[in-house]
Each structure stands twice: as structure tokens, then as C-alpha cells.
mmCIF file of C-alpha atoms in Angstrom:
data_model
loop_
_atom_site.group_PDB
_atom_site.id
_atom_site.type_symbol
_atom_site.label_atom_id
_atom_site.label_comp_id
_atom_site.label_asym_id
_atom_site.label_seq_id
_atom_site.Cartn_x
_atom_site.Cartn_y
_atom_site.Cartn_z
ATOM 1 C CA MET A 1 105.260 89.771 201.839
ATOM 2 C CA SER A 2 108.251 87.755 202.989
ATOM 3 C CA PRO A 3 107.572 85.690 205.917
ATOM 4 C CA ILE A 4 110.085 87.387 207.813
ATOM 5 C CA VAL A 5 108.084 90.702 207.530
ATOM 6 C CA LYS A 6 104.893 89.375 208.134
ATOM 7 C CA ASN A 7 106.091 87.725 211.470
ATOM 8 C CA GLY A 8 107.960 90.782 212.424
ATOM 9 C CA LEU A 9 104.519 92.690 211.862
ATOM 10 C CA VAL A 10 102.698 90.074 213.791
ATOM 11 C CA GLY A 11 105.251 90.091 216.527
ATOM 12 C CA ILE A 12 104.786 94.033 216.730
ATOM 13 C CA ALA A 13 101.108 93.816 216.738
ATOM 14 C CA ILE A 14 101.193 91.201 219.660
ATOM 15 C CA VAL A 15 103.606 93.744 221.646
ATOM 16 C CA ILE A 16 101.440 96.856 220.995
ATOM 17 C CA THR A 17 98.147 94.893 221.808
ATOM 18 C CA GLY A 18 99.634 93.505 225.070
ATOM 19 C CA ALA A 19 100.895 96.928 225.932
ATOM 20 C CA LEU A 20 97.387 98.282 225.383
ATOM 21 C CA VAL A 21 95.809 95.531 227.277
ATOM 22 C CA PHE A 22 98.402 96.237 230.415
ATOM 23 C CA LEU A 23 97.861 99.965 230.257
ATOM 24 C CA SER A 24 93.748 99.082 229.957
ATOM 25 C CA ILE A 25 94.237 96.940 233.421
ATOM 26 C CA ASP A 26 96.671 99.188 235.222
ATOM 27 C CA ARG A 27 93.861 102.019 234.597
ATOM 28 C CA ILE A 28 91.210 99.740 235.831
ATOM 29 C CA LEU A 29 93.176 98.925 238.562
ATOM 30 C CA GLU A 30 94.054 102.390 239.821
ATOM 31 C CA ARG A 31 90.547 103.524 239.305
ATOM 32 C CA GLU A 32 89.313 100.791 241.663
ATOM 33 C CA ARG A 33 92.130 101.743 244.006
ATOM 34 C CA ILE A 34 91.050 105.328 244.059
ATOM 35 C CA GLU A 35 87.310 104.568 244.247
ATOM 36 C CA ASN A 36 88.400 102.296 247.378
ATOM 37 C CA GLN A 37 90.192 104.981 248.905
ATOM 38 C CA ILE A 38 87.131 107.580 248.408
ATOM 39 C CA ASN A 39 84.501 105.063 249.857
ATOM 40 C CA ALA A 40 87.000 104.415 253.279
ATOM 41 C CA LEU A 41 87.514 108.022 253.301
ATOM 42 C CA ARG A 42 83.709 108.745 253.070
ATOM 43 C CA GLU A 43 82.952 105.993 255.720
ATOM 44 C CA ASP A 44 85.863 107.324 258.236
ATOM 45 C CA ILE A 45 84.270 110.900 257.624
ATOM 46 C CA TYR A 46 80.847 109.771 258.467
ATOM 47 C CA ARG A 47 81.944 108.073 261.700
ATOM 48 C CA SER A 48 83.780 110.927 262.715
ATOM 49 C CA ARG A 49 81.110 113.355 262.084
ATOM 50 C CA VAL A 50 78.619 111.334 264.208
ATOM 51 C CA ALA A 51 81.367 111.273 267.030
ATOM 52 C CA ALA A 52 81.776 115.060 266.569
ATOM 53 C CA ASP A 53 78.112 115.451 266.652
ATOM 54 C CA ARG A 54 77.719 113.422 269.651
ATOM 55 C CA CYS A 55 80.527 115.467 271.281
ATOM 56 C CA ARG A 56 78.909 118.539 270.738
ATOM 57 C CA GLY A 57 75.523 117.682 271.907
ATOM 58 C CA SER A 58 77.104 116.117 275.253
ATOM 59 C CA LEU A 59 79.289 119.415 275.570
ATOM 60 C CA GLN A 60 76.073 121.733 275.152
ATOM 61 C CA THR A 61 74.232 119.343 277.784
ATOM 62 C CA SER A 62 77.217 119.406 280.183
ATOM 63 C CA GLN A 63 77.438 123.218 279.834
ATOM 64 C CA ALA A 64 73.905 123.691 280.477
ATOM 65 C CA ALA A 65 73.768 121.638 283.699
ATOM 66 C CA LEU A 66 77.122 123.669 284.528
ATOM 67 C CA LEU A 67 75.106 127.008 284.209
ATOM 68 C CA GLU A 68 72.141 125.554 286.356
ATOM 69 C CA LEU A 69 74.499 124.607 289.066
ATOM 70 C CA GLY A 70 76.185 128.021 288.916
ATOM 71 C CA VAL A 71 72.712 129.894 289.254
ATOM 72 C CA ALA A 72 72.085 127.242 292.521
ATOM 73 C CA ILE A 73 75.287 128.123 293.959
ATOM 74 C CA ASP A 74 74.880 131.890 293.474
ATOM 75 C CA SER A 75 71.700 131.511 295.369
ATOM 76 C CA LEU A 76 73.208 129.472 298.193
ATOM 77 C CA LYS A 77 75.817 132.343 298.339
ATOM 78 C CA ARG A 78 73.466 135.001 298.654
ATOM 79 C CA VAL A 79 71.615 133.372 301.476
ATOM 80 C CA VAL A 80 75.036 132.725 303.470
ATOM 81 C CA ASP A 81 75.998 136.418 302.718
ATOM 82 C CA GLY A 82 72.358 137.458 304.186
ATOM 83 C CA TYR A 83 73.495 135.342 307.261
ATOM 84 C CA GLU A 84 76.779 136.767 307.557
ATOM 85 C CA THR A 85 75.630 140.458 306.833
ATOM 86 C CA ILE A 86 73.463 140.592 310.070
ATOM 87 C CA PRO A 87 74.330 143.635 312.095
ATOM 88 C CA GLY A 88 75.906 142.726 315.258
ATOM 89 C CA ARG A 89 78.879 140.287 315.982
ATOM 90 C CA GLY A 90 78.161 137.331 313.445
ATOM 91 C CA VAL A 91 75.304 134.801 313.053
ATOM 92 C CA PRO A 92 72.710 135.011 315.856
ATOM 93 C CA ALA A 93 72.638 131.456 317.829
ATOM 94 C CA ARG A 94 69.261 130.735 316.954
ATOM 95 C CA ASN A 95 70.086 130.894 313.079
ATOM 96 C CA TYR A 96 73.278 129.229 313.643
ATOM 97 C CA ASP A 97 72.204 125.770 312.753
ATOM 98 C CA ALA A 98 70.419 126.885 309.425
ATOM 99 C CA TYR A 99 73.372 128.874 308.460
ATOM 100 C CA MET A 100 75.909 126.176 308.743
ATOM 101 C CA SER A 101 73.529 123.904 306.799
ATOM 102 C CA VAL A 102 73.333 126.290 304.171
ATOM 103 C CA PHE A 103 77.269 127.055 304.396
ATOM 104 C CA ASP A 104 78.132 123.430 304.327
ATOM 105 C CA GLU A 105 75.936 122.967 301.322
ATOM 106 C CA TYR A 106 77.365 125.913 299.595
ATOM 107 C CA ASN A 107 80.882 124.678 300.035
ATOM 108 C CA ASP A 108 80.111 121.313 299.076
ATOM 109 C CA SER A 109 78.484 122.784 295.789
ATOM 110 C CA VAL A 110 81.540 124.542 294.988
ATOM 111 C CA GLY A 111 83.762 121.623 295.164
ATOM 112 C CA VAL A 112 80.992 119.600 292.805
ATOM 113 C CA TRP A 113 81.111 122.737 290.498
ATOM 114 C CA GLU A 114 84.839 122.945 290.267
ATOM 115 C CA GLY A 115 85.067 119.065 289.446
ATOM 116 C CA ARG A 116 82.405 119.494 286.653
ATOM 117 C CA GLU A 117 84.052 122.497 285.251
ATOM 118 C CA GLU A 118 87.322 120.640 285.067
ATOM 119 C CA ARG A 119 85.409 117.460 283.430
ATOM 120 C CA LEU A 120 83.837 120.024 280.897
ATOM 121 C CA ARG A 121 87.218 121.345 279.899
ATOM 122 C CA THR A 122 88.618 117.776 279.465
ATOM 123 C CA ALA A 123 85.718 116.856 277.247
ATOM 124 C CA GLU A 124 86.056 120.043 275.447
ATOM 125 C CA THR A 125 89.673 119.420 274.575
ATOM 126 C CA ALA A 126 88.767 115.808 273.638
ATOM 127 C CA CYS A 127 85.900 117.259 271.356
ATOM 128 C CA ARG A 128 88.104 119.945 269.813
ATOM 129 C CA THR A 129 90.666 116.921 268.929
ATOM 130 C CA THR A 130 87.560 114.698 267.542
ATOM 131 C CA ILE A 131 86.793 117.668 265.282
ATOM 132 C CA GLN A 132 89.930 118.613 264.058
ATOM 133 C CA GLY A 133 90.610 114.801 263.035
ATOM 134 C CA HIS A 134 87.114 115.073 261.074
ATOM 135 C CA ASN A 135 88.336 117.997 259.434
ATOM 136 C CA VAL A 136 91.547 116.324 258.678
ATOM 137 C CA LEU A 137 89.453 113.611 257.061
ATOM 138 C CA THR A 138 87.499 115.918 254.944
ATOM 139 C CA ASP A 139 90.717 117.742 253.749
ATOM 140 C CA SER A 140 92.151 114.229 252.714
ATOM 141 C CA LEU A 141 89.091 113.526 250.830
ATOM 142 C CA GLN A 142 89.206 116.866 248.724
ATOM 143 C CA ALA A 143 92.811 116.259 247.807
ATOM 144 C CA VAL A 144 92.004 112.715 246.497
ATOM 145 C CA LEU A 145 88.977 113.928 244.643
ATOM 146 C CA THR A 146 90.907 116.895 243.224
ATOM 147 C CA ALA A 147 94.041 114.664 242.495
ATOM 148 C CA ALA A 148 91.558 112.137 240.421
ATOM 149 C CA GLY A 149 90.136 115.006 238.361
ATOM 150 C CA ILE A 150 86.749 114.526 240.051
ATOM 151 C CA ILE A 151 86.668 118.102 241.379
ATOM 152 C CA ILE A 152 88.436 121.044 240.533
ATOM 153 C CA ASP A 153 89.665 123.698 242.740
#
């Protein structure tokens, strides 16, 4: 074999070997990038799940407290109605101080209930946003896993 052909074959072998090494390194780097992306998404999903669970628990507690307050307000309303339905011309003078005390408590409670209801609605909206964010992250992880061939739809 002539030295030119020999050198040519060695050159081709070096180019092919270099290309294979480059492709191998590229695949390794791509795999690491995908693994890092998957791990980052999993961590984000975990944090968002914790936030969503806390939010859900807080909402349940707030809803229960609001329902209890509603029961108390209904009870006060019945007492007020009881005073106001006494036959005659309104609340008797001897019951007027007690009536006004219950009436004021009822009015104050209704204001408190309205404020709590508004805060609960605001919290519910925030929770919905948190849960939707969690769902977006989950969908992103699903897409990455599918694109990487780790899962099949």
C-alpha cells in the first residue's frame, strides 16, 4: 500500500473517530440536559403540590369557620325576629336594651361575615391559580418525558 493511500485511510479513520466521539459527547450532554430539566420540573411540581395542598386545607378551614359564623348569625337573626314579631307596636320598652344589644351584635356579625366571605373568594381564586400552575408543570413534565421517549402516550 502506498504511503499516500495509507495516510488517506488514517486521515479518514481519524475523521470518523472524531465524528463518533463528537456525536457520543453530544448525546451524553443532551441526556444530562434532559435529566436536569426533568429533575427541575419534578422539584417545581413538588413545591407547587405542597402549596396547592396547603391552599386547599386553608380554604377548607376558612369555609368551615364561615359556615359556623353563618349559623351564629342565623341564630341572632331569629332572636331579633322574635323581638320584632311581638304583637303590638314594636319591641316593648322593658326588652329594648336586650333587643338593641342582640340587634347590634347581629349587624356587626353580618359585616364580619361579608368580609370573611370576600377574603375566602379571593383565597379561592389564588388557590385556583396555584392549582392551575401545578397542572401546567405536570403537563410540561409529561411532554418532556414523552419527547425523551421515557413514556409513551
